[in-house]
Coordinates of C-alpha atoms in Angstrom, one line a residue:
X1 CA 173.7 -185.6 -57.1
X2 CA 171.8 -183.1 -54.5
X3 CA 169.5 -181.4 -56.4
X4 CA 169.7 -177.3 -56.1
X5 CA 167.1 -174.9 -55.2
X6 CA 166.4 -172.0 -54.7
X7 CA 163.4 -169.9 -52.4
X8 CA 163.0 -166.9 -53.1
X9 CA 160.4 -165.1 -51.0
X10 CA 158.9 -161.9 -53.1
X11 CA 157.6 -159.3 -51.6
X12 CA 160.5 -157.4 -53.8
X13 CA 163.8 -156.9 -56.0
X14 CA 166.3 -155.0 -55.1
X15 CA 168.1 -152.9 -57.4
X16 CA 171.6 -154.6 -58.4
X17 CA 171.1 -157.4 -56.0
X18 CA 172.8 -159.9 -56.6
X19 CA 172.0 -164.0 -56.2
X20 CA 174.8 -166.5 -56.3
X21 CA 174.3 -170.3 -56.2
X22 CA 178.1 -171.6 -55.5
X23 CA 178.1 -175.1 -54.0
X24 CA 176.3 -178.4 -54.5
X25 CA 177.1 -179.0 -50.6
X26 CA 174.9 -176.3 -49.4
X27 CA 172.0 -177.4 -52.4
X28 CA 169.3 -174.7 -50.7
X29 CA 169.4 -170.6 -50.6
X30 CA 166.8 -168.7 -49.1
X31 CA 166.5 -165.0 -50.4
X32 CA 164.0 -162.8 -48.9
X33 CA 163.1 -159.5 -50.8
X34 CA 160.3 -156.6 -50.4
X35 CA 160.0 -154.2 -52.9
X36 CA 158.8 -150.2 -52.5
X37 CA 159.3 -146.9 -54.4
X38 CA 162.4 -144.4 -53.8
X39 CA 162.5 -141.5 -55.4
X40 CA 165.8 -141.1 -57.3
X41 CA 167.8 -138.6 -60.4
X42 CA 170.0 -141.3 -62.2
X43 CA 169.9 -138.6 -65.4
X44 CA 169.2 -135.7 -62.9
X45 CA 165.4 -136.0 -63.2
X46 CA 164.0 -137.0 -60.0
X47 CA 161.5 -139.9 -60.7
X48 CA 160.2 -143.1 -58.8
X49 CA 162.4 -146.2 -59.1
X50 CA 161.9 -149.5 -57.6
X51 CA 163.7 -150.4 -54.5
X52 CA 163.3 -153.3 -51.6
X53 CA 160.4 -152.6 -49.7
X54 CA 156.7 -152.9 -51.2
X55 CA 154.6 -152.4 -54.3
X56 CA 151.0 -152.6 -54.9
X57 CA 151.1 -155.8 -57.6
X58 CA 154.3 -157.0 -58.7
X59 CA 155.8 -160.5 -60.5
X60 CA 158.7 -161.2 -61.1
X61 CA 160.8 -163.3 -63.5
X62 CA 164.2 -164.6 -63.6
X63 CA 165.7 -164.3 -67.8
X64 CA 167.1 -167.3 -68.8
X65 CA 166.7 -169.8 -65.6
X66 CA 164.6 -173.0 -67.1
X67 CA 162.6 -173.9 -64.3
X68 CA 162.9 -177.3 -65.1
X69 CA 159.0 -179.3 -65.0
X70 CA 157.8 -175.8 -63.1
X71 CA 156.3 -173.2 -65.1
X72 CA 154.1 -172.0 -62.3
X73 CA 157.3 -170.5 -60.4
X74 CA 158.1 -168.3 -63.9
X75 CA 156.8 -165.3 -63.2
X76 CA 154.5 -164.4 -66.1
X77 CA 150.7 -163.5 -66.2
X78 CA 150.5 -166.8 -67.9
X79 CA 151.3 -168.7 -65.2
X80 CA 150.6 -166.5 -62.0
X81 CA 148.7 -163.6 -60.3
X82 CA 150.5 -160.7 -59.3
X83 CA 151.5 -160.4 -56.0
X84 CA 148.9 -157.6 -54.7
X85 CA 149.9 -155.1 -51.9
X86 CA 150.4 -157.0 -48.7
X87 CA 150.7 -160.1 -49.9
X88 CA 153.9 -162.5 -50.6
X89 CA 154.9 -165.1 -52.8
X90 CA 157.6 -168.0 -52.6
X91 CA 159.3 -168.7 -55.6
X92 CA 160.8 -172.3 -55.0
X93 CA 162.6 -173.5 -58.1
X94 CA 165.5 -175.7 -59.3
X95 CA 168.6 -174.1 -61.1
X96 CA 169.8 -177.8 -61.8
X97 CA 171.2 -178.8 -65.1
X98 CA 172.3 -174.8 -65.7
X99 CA 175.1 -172.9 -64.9
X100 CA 176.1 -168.9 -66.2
X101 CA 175.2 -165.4 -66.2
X102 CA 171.2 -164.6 -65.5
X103 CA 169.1 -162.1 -64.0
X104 CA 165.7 -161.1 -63.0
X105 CA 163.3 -158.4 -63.3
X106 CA 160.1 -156.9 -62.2
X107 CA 157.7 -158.0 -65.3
X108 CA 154.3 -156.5 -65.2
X109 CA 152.7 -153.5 -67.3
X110 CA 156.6 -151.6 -67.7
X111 CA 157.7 -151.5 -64.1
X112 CA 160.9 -152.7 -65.6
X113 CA 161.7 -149.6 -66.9
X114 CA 161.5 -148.6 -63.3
X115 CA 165.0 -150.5 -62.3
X116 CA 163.9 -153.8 -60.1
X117 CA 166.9 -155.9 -61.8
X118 CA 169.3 -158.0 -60.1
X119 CA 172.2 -160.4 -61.2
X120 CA 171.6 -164.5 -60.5
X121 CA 175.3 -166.4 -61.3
X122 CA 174.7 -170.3 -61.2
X123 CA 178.1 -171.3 -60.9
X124 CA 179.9 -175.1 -62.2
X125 CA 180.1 -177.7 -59.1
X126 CA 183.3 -178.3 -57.9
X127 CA 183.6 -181.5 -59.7
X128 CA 183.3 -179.9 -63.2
X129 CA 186.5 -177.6 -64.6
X130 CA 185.7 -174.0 -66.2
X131 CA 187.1 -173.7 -69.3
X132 CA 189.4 -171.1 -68.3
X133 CA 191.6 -170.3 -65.4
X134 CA 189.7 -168.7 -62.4
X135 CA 190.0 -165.5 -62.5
X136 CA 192.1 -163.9 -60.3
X137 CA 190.4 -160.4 -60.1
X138 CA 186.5 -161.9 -59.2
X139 CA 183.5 -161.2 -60.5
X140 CA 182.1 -158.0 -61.8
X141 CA 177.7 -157.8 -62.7
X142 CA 177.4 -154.8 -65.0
X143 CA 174.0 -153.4 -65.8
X144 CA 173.8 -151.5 -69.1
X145 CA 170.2 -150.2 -70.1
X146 CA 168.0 -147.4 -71.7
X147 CA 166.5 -145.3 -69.4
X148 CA 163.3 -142.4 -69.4
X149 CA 162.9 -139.5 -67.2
X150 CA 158.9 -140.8 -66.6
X151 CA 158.0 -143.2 -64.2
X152 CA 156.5 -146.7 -65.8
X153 CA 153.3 -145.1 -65.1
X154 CA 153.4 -142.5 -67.8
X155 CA 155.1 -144.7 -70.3
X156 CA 152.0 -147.2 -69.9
X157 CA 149.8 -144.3 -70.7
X158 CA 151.4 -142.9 -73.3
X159 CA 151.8 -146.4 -74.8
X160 CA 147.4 -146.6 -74.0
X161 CA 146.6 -143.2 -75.8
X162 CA 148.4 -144.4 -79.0
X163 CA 151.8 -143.1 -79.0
X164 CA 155.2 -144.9 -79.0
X165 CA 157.7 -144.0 -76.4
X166 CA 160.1 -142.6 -78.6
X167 CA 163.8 -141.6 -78.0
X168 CA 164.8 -142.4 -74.4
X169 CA 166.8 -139.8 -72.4
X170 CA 169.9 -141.9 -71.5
X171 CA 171.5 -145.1 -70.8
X172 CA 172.7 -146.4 -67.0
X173 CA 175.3 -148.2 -66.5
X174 CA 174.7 -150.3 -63.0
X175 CA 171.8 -147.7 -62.1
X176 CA 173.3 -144.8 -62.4
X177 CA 174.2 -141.7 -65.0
X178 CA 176.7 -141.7 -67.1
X179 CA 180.6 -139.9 -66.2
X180 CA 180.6 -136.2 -67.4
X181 CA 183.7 -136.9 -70.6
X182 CA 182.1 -134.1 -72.0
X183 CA 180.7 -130.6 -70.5
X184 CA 179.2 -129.3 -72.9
X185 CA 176.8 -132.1 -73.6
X186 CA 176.1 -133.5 -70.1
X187 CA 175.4 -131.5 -67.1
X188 CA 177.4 -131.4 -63.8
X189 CA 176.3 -133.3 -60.5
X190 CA 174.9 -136.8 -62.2
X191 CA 176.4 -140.0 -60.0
X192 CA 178.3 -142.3 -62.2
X193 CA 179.7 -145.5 -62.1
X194 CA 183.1 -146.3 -61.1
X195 CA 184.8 -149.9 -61.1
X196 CA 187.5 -150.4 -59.1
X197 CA 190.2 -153.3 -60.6
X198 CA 194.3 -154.2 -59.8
X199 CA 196.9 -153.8 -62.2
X200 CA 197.3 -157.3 -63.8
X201 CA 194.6 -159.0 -62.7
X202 CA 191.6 -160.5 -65.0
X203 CA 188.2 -160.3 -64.2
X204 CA 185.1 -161.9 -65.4
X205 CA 182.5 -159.0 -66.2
X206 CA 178.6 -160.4 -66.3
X207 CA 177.0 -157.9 -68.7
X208 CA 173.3 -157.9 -69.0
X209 CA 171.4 -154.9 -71.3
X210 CA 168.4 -154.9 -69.0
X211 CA 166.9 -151.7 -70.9
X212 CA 163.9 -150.9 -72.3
X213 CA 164.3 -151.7 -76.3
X214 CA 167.7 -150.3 -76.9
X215 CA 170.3 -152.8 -78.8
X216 CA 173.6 -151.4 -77.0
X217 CA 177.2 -151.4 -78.1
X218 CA 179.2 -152.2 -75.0
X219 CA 183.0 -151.5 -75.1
X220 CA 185.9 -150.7 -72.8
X221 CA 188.7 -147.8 -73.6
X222 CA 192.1 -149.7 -74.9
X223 CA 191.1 -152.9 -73.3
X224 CA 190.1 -156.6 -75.0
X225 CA 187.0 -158.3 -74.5
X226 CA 187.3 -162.1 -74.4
X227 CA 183.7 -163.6 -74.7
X228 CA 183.5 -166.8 -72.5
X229 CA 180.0 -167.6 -71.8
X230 CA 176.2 -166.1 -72.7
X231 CA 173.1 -167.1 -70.8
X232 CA 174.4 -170.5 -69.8
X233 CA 176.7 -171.6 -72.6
X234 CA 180.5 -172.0 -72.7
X235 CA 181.5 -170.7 -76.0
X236 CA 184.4 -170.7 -78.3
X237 CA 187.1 -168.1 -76.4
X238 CA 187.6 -164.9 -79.1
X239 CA 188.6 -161.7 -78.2
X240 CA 186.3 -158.4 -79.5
X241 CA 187.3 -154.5 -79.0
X242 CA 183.5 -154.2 -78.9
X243 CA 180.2 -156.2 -78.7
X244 CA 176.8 -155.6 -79.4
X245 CA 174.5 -156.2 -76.4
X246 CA 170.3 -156.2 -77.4
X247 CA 167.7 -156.1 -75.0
X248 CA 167.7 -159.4 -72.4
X249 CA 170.6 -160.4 -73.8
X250 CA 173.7 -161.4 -71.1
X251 CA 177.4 -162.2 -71.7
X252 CA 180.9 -162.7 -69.7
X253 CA 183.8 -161.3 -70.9
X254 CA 187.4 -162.2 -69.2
X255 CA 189.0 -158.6 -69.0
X256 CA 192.8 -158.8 -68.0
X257 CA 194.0 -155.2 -66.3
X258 CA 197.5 -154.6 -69.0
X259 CA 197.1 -151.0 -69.9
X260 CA 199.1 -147.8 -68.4
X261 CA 198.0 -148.0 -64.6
X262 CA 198.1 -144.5 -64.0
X263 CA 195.2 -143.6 -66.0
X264 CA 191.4 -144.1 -65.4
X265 CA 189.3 -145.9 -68.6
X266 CA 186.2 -145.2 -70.2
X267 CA 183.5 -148.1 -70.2
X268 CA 180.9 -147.2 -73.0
X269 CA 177.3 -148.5 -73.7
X270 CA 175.8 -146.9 -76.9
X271 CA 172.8 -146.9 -79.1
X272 CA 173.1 -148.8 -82.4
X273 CA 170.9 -148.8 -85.1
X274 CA 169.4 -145.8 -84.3
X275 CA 169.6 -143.2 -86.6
X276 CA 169.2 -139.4 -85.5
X277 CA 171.4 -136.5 -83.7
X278 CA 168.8 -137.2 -80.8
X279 CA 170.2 -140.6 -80.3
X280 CA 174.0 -139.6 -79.2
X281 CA 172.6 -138.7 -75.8
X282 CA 171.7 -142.6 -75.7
X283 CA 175.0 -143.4 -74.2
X284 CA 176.6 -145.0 -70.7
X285 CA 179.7 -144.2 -69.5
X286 CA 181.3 -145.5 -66.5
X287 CA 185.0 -145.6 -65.0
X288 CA 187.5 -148.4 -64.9
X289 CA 189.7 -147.4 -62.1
X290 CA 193.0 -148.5 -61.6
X291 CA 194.3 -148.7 -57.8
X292 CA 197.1 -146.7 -58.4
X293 CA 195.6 -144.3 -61.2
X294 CA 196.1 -140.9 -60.6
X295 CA 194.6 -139.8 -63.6
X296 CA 190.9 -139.3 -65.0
X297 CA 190.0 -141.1 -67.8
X298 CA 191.3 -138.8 -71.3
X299 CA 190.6 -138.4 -74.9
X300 CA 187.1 -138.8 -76.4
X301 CA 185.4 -142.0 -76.0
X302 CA 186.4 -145.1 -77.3
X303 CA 184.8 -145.5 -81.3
X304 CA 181.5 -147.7 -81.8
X305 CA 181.2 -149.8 -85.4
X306 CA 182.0 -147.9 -88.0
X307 CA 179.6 -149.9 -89.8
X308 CA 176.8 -147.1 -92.0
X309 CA 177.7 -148.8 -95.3
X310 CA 178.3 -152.5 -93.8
X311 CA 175.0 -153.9 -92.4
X312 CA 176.0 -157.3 -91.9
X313 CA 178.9 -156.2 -89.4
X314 CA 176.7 -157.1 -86.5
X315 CA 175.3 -160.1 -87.9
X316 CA 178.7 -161.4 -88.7
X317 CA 179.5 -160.8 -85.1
X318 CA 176.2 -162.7 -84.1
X319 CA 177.8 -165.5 -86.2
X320 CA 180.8 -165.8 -84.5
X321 CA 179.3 -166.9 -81.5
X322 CA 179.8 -170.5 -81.5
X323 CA 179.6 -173.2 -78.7
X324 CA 182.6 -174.3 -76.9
X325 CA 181.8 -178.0 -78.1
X326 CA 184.8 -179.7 -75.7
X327 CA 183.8 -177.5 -72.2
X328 CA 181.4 -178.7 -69.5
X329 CA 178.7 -177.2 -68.1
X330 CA 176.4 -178.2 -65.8
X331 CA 177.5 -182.0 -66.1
X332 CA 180.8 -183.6 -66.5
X333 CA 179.8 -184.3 -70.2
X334 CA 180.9 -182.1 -73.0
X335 CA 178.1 -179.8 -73.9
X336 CA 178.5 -180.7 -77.8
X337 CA 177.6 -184.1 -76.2
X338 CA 173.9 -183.4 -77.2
X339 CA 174.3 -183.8 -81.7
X340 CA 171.3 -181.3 -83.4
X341 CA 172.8 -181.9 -86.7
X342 CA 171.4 -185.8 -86.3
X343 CA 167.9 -184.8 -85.1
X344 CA 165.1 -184.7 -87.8
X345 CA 162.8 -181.7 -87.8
X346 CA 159.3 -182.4 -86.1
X347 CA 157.3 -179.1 -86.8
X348 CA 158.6 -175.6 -88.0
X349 CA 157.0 -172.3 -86.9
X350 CA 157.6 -169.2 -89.0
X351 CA 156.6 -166.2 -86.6
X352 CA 156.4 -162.2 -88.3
X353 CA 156.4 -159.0 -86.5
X354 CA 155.4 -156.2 -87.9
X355 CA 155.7 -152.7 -87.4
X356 CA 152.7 -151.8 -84.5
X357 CA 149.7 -150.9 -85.9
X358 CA 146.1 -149.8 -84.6
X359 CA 143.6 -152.8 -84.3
X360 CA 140.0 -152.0 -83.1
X361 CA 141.1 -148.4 -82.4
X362 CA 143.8 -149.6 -80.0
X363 CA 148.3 -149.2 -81.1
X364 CA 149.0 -153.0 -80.8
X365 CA 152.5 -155.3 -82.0
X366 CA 151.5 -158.2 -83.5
X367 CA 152.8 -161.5 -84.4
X368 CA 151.3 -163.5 -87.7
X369 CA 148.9 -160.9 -87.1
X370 CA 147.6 -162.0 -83.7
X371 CA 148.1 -159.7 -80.5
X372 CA 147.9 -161.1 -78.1
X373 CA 146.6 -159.9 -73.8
X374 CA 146.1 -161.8 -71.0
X375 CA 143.2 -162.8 -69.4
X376 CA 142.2 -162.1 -65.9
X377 CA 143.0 -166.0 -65.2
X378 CA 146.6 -167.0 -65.9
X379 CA 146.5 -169.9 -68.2
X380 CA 148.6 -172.4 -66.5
X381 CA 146.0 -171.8 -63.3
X382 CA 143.4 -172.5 -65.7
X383 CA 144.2 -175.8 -66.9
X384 CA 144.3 -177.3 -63.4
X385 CA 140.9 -176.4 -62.8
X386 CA 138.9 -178.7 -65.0
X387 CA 135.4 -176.1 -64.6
X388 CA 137.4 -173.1 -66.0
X389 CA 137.2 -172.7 -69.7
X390 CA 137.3 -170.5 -72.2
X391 CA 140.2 -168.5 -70.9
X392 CA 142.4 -169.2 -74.3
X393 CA 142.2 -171.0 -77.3
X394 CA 144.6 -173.1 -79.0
X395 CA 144.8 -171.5 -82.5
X396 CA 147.7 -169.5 -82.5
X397 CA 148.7 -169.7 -86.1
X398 CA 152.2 -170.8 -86.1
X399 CA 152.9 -169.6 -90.3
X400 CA 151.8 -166.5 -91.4
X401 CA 148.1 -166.4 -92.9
X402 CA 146.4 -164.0 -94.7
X403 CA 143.4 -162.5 -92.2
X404 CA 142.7 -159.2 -90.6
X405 CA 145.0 -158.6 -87.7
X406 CA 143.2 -159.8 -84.2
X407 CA 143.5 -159.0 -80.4
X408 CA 143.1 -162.6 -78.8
X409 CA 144.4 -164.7 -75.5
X410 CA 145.8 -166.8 -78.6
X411 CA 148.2 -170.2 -77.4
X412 CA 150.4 -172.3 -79.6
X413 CA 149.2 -176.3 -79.1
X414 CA 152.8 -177.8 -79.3
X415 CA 153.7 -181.3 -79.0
X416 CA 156.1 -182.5 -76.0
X417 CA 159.3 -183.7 -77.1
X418 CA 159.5 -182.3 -80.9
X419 CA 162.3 -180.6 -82.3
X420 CA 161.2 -178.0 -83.2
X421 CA 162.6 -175.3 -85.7
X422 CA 161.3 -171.9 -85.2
X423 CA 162.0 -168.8 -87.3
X424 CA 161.6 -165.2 -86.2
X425 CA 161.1 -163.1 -89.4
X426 CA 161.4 -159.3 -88.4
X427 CA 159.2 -157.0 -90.7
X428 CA 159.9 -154.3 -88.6
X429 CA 162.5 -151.3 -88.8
X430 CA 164.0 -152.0 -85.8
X431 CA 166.2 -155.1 -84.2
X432 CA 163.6 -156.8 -82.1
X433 CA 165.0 -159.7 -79.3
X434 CA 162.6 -163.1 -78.7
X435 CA 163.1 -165.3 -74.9
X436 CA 161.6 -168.4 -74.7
X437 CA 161.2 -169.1 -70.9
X438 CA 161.6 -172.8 -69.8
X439 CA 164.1 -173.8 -72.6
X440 CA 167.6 -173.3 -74.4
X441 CA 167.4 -173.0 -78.0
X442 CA 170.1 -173.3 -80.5
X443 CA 170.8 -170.4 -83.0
X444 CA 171.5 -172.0 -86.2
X445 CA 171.3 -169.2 -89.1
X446 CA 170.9 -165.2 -89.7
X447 CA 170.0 -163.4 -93.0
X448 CA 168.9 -160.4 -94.8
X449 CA 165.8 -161.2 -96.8
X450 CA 162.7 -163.2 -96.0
X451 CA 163.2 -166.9 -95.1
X452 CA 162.5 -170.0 -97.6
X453 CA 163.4 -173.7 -96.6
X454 CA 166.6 -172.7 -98.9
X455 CA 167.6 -171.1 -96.5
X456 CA 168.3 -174.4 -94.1
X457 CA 171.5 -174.9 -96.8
X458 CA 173.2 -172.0 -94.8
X459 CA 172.2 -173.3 -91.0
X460 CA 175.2 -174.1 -88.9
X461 CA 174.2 -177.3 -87.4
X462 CA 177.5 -178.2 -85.9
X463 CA 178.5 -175.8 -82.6
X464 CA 175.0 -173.6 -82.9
X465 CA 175.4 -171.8 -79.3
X466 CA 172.7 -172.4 -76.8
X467 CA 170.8 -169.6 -75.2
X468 CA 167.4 -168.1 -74.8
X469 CA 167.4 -164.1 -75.9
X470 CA 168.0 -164.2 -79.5
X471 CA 168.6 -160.9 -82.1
X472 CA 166.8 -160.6 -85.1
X473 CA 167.9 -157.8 -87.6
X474 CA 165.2 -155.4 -89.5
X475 CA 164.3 -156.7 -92.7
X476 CA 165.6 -160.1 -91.9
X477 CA 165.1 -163.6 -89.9
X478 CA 166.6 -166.0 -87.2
X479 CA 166.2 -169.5 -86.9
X480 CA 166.6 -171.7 -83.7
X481 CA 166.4 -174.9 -82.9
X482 CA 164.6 -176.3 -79.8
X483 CA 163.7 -180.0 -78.3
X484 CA 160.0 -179.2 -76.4
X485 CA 161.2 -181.8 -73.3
X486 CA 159.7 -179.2 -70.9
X487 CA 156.4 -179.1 -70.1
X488 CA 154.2 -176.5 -69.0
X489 CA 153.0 -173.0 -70.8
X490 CA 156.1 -170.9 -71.4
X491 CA 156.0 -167.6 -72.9
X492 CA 157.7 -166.4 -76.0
X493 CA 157.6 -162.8 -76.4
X494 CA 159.6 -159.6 -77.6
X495 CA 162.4 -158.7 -75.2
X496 CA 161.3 -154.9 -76.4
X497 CA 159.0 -153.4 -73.2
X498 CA 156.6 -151.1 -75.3
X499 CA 156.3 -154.6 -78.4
X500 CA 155.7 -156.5 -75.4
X501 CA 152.9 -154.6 -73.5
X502 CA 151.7 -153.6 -77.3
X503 CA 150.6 -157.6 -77.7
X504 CA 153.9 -159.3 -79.5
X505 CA 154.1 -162.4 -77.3
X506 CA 152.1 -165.7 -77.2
X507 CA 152.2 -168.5 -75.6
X508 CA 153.5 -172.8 -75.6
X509 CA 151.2 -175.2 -74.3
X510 CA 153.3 -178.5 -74.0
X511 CA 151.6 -181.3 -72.3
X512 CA 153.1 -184.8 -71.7
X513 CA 150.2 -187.0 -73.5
X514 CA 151.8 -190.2 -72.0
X515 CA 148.9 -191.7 -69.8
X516 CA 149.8 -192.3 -65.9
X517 CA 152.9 -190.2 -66.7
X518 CA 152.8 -186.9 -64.8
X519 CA 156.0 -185.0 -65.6
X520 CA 154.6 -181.7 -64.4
X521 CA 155.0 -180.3 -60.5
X522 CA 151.8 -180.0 -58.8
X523 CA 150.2 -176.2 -58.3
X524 CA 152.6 -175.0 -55.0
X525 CA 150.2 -174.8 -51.7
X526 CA 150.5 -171.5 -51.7
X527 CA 149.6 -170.2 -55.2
X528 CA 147.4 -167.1 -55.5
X529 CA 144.2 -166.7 -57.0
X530 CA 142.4 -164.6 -59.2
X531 CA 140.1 -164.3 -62.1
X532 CA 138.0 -167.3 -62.4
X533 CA 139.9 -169.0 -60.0
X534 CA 138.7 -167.0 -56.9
X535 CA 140.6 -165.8 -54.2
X536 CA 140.6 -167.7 -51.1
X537 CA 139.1 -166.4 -47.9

């Protein structure tokens, strides 16, 4: 089988761009990008955005895509230097072995709050069915994410003197403000979104909440929502008159075009879990236009969850996500070909968050008390360079310990192929998302409550869905699964843009100890230096 790969040459990412990898006959796509700084009003503010052209020191980094063997192409201050001003970077990488709905972002300091997303669809091979029929309407990428009037910039600063960002201003849908359904609450002249669809047809819409921190509720007037894949897994076919959406997070939906074709529709990203008056102007909306509509979209906007008195409404929804066991993927073999219920647990990490709290005179997220920030040298470039040391330290605690909280370039020492089970235990008030770059984990269990190893009686160890953004609830946990098979240093961190600059991320250092065995890809011969490892003259 020809292996596929991609080049992507950085110098930028252009808004909404999208990357599709369709056919194992043509196994190499080139992508050039430069990135600069427009100056655009997607809530009526004018502000600077990212767009292609150029930007003083940028990285990028592509959700979800495993980088098989490669952590040096991910994108992460772990494992690269920025691109400075001038400069350019190849990104040469391997989507084999995945297929589904990803994207990337800008992922430095919180220049993705400054747009920089784009779509990347790794589609099946020709010689491996979908589990559906093809739809006949295409493709549809849909963008849903907070948004704030102040450029990244601010928001850093505000974040460095102490204060959290607060309420955000709005929600885009695609890049853009949303449709005026109301006067007296939104102001005239903001550009919205409009989708343009056929009567009958049934499109698959990629929906990826590529927003700051807020969990959105994504939903579509009158219309069903048939979930078909998220972040690379086939799953069980259900329909859903709504779906919540957190931060990172990406699904497909098959939506089939049966309602009155004479009117418009509403499509609706909301705030949940938000309490507050403030929070209503947290919402997206965008048109679904029928060709022969002659009629605006009508009523008030389709209802979110009714769900003040019912916590577990989300959660239950979380739990209905299960793996298509009997669909393939990537490979001709069933995915439920790979059996976690028959694997023995090797390790198990229990990772807390807290709320963010000041350490050393600095507002700092922590997790098991440790905050982490990156050194000058990324870690990855450090290890290949046998007289740079003292960069990290392996002593990331991987269980909660009592200890004052500390700031520290602080690395988990895994061990290469463990199954590992890992639970996220969220201390905080809000619904925080973990990603685990270089892997796939399998979701086996949610709850209210803090986590015992009780708590394994309830794990669903059968169709657990792959991915690699998962939700975990205020005042409760979530458990994955994961086989360490990759090596490299991959990053596990909070999908949240403020918890993440704040320090709630670390680090997993898997080496193959197998001597004569190098499983690793070399450093690329055009890697960038900095830190301790100087820059090349």
């Amino acid at each position: 089988m020809a292996s596929r790969q991609w080049r992507l040459a950085v110098v930028l990412l252009s808004a909404l761009l999208l990357l599709r990898f369709c056919s194992a006959a043509d196994p190499i796509r080139q992508f050039n990008w430069q990135v600069s700084y427009i100056t655009a009003s997607p809530l009526g503010v004018p502000q600077q955005v990212l767009n292609p052209k150029l930007l003083s020191f940028f990285s990028s980094l592509r959700n979800g895509i495993q980088l098989r063997r490669n952590s040096w192409q991910d994108g992460v201050l772990g494992t690269n230097c920025p691109i400075p001003k001038g400069e350019n970077w190849t990104y040469d990488f391997q989507v084999k072995d995945q297929i589904g709905s990803f994207y990337y972002f800008p992922s430095l300091n919180l220049q993705r709050a400054a747009g920089g997303y784009g779509g990347i669809i790794v589609d099946n091979r020709s010689v491996v069915p979908l589990p559906f029929p093809l739809p006949d309407g295409g493709d549809i990428t849909v963008f849903i994410g907070d948004w704030f009037n102040k450029n990244h910039r601010d928001l850093k600063q505000q974040l460095d003197q102490g204060n959290e960002l607060g309420i955000p201003d709005g929600v885009l849908i695609n890049g853009k403000g949303p449709y005026r359904y109301n006067n007296t609450v939104l102001p005239s002249g903001i550009e919205y979104e409009t989708i343009n669809v056929e009567p009958g047809k049934t499109y698959r819409f990629r929906v990826h909440n590529v927003g700051s921190f807020t969990s959105l509720n994504f939903r579509i007037q009158s219309h069903s929502l048939l979930l078909v894949e998220t972040e690379g897994s086939y799953t069980v076919q259900q329909n859903y008159t709504d779906f919540d959406i957190h931060v990172g997070q990406s699904y497909s939906f098959l939506i089939t075009m049966d309602q009155n074709s004479s009117n418009d529709y509403y499509i609706v990203a909301s705030s949940r879990f938000m309490n507050g008056s403030l929070w209503s102007r947290v919402t997206g909306v965008a048109v679904l236009h029928y060709s022969s509509s002659k009629n605006k979209p009508i009523g008030p906007l389709p209802d979110p969850p009714n769900d003040l008195f019912f916590k577990e409404y989300s959660m239950n929804q979380a739990r209905s996500i299960r793996w298509n066991l009997s669909a393939s993927a990537a490979r001709p073999n069933p995915q439920g070909s790979f059996k976690i219920g028959s694997i023995n647990i090797s390790e198990t990490y229990v990772l807390r968050n807290k709320a963010p709290i000041s350490i050393n005179g600095k507002l700092r997220a922590t997790i098991n008390d440790v905050s982490y920030i990156s050194p000058d040298t990324p870690l990855r470039l450090a290890d290949n360079f046998a007289n740079i040391t003292g960069v990290y330290k392996l002593d990331f605690p991987v269980k909660p310990f009592p200890g004052a909280p500390r700031i520290a370039a602080s690395v988990i020492n895994s061990t290469y192929k463990d199954f590992v089970e890992i639970v996220f235990q969220n201390n905080d008030s809000i619904v925080q998302t973990y990603h685990m770059d270089g892997y796939s984990f399998f979701v086996v269990g949610f709850a209210y409550g803090e986590w015992t190893e009780a708590c394994r009686n309830s794990y669903n160890k059968w169709d657990a869905v792959a991915r690699s953004t998962i939700q975990v609830y205020p005042g409760a946990w979530t458990a994955i699964l994961v086989m360490l098979d990759n090596v490299g240093i991959w990053n596990l961190r909070a999908g949240s843009l403020e918890r993440w600059y704040l320090g709630q991320e670390t680090y997993l250092r898997i080496v193959n100890p197998e001597p004569n065995n190098r499983t690793e890809l070399p450093i690329p011969s055009n890697a960038l230096y900095c830190g301790k490892a100087y820059w090349p003259k």
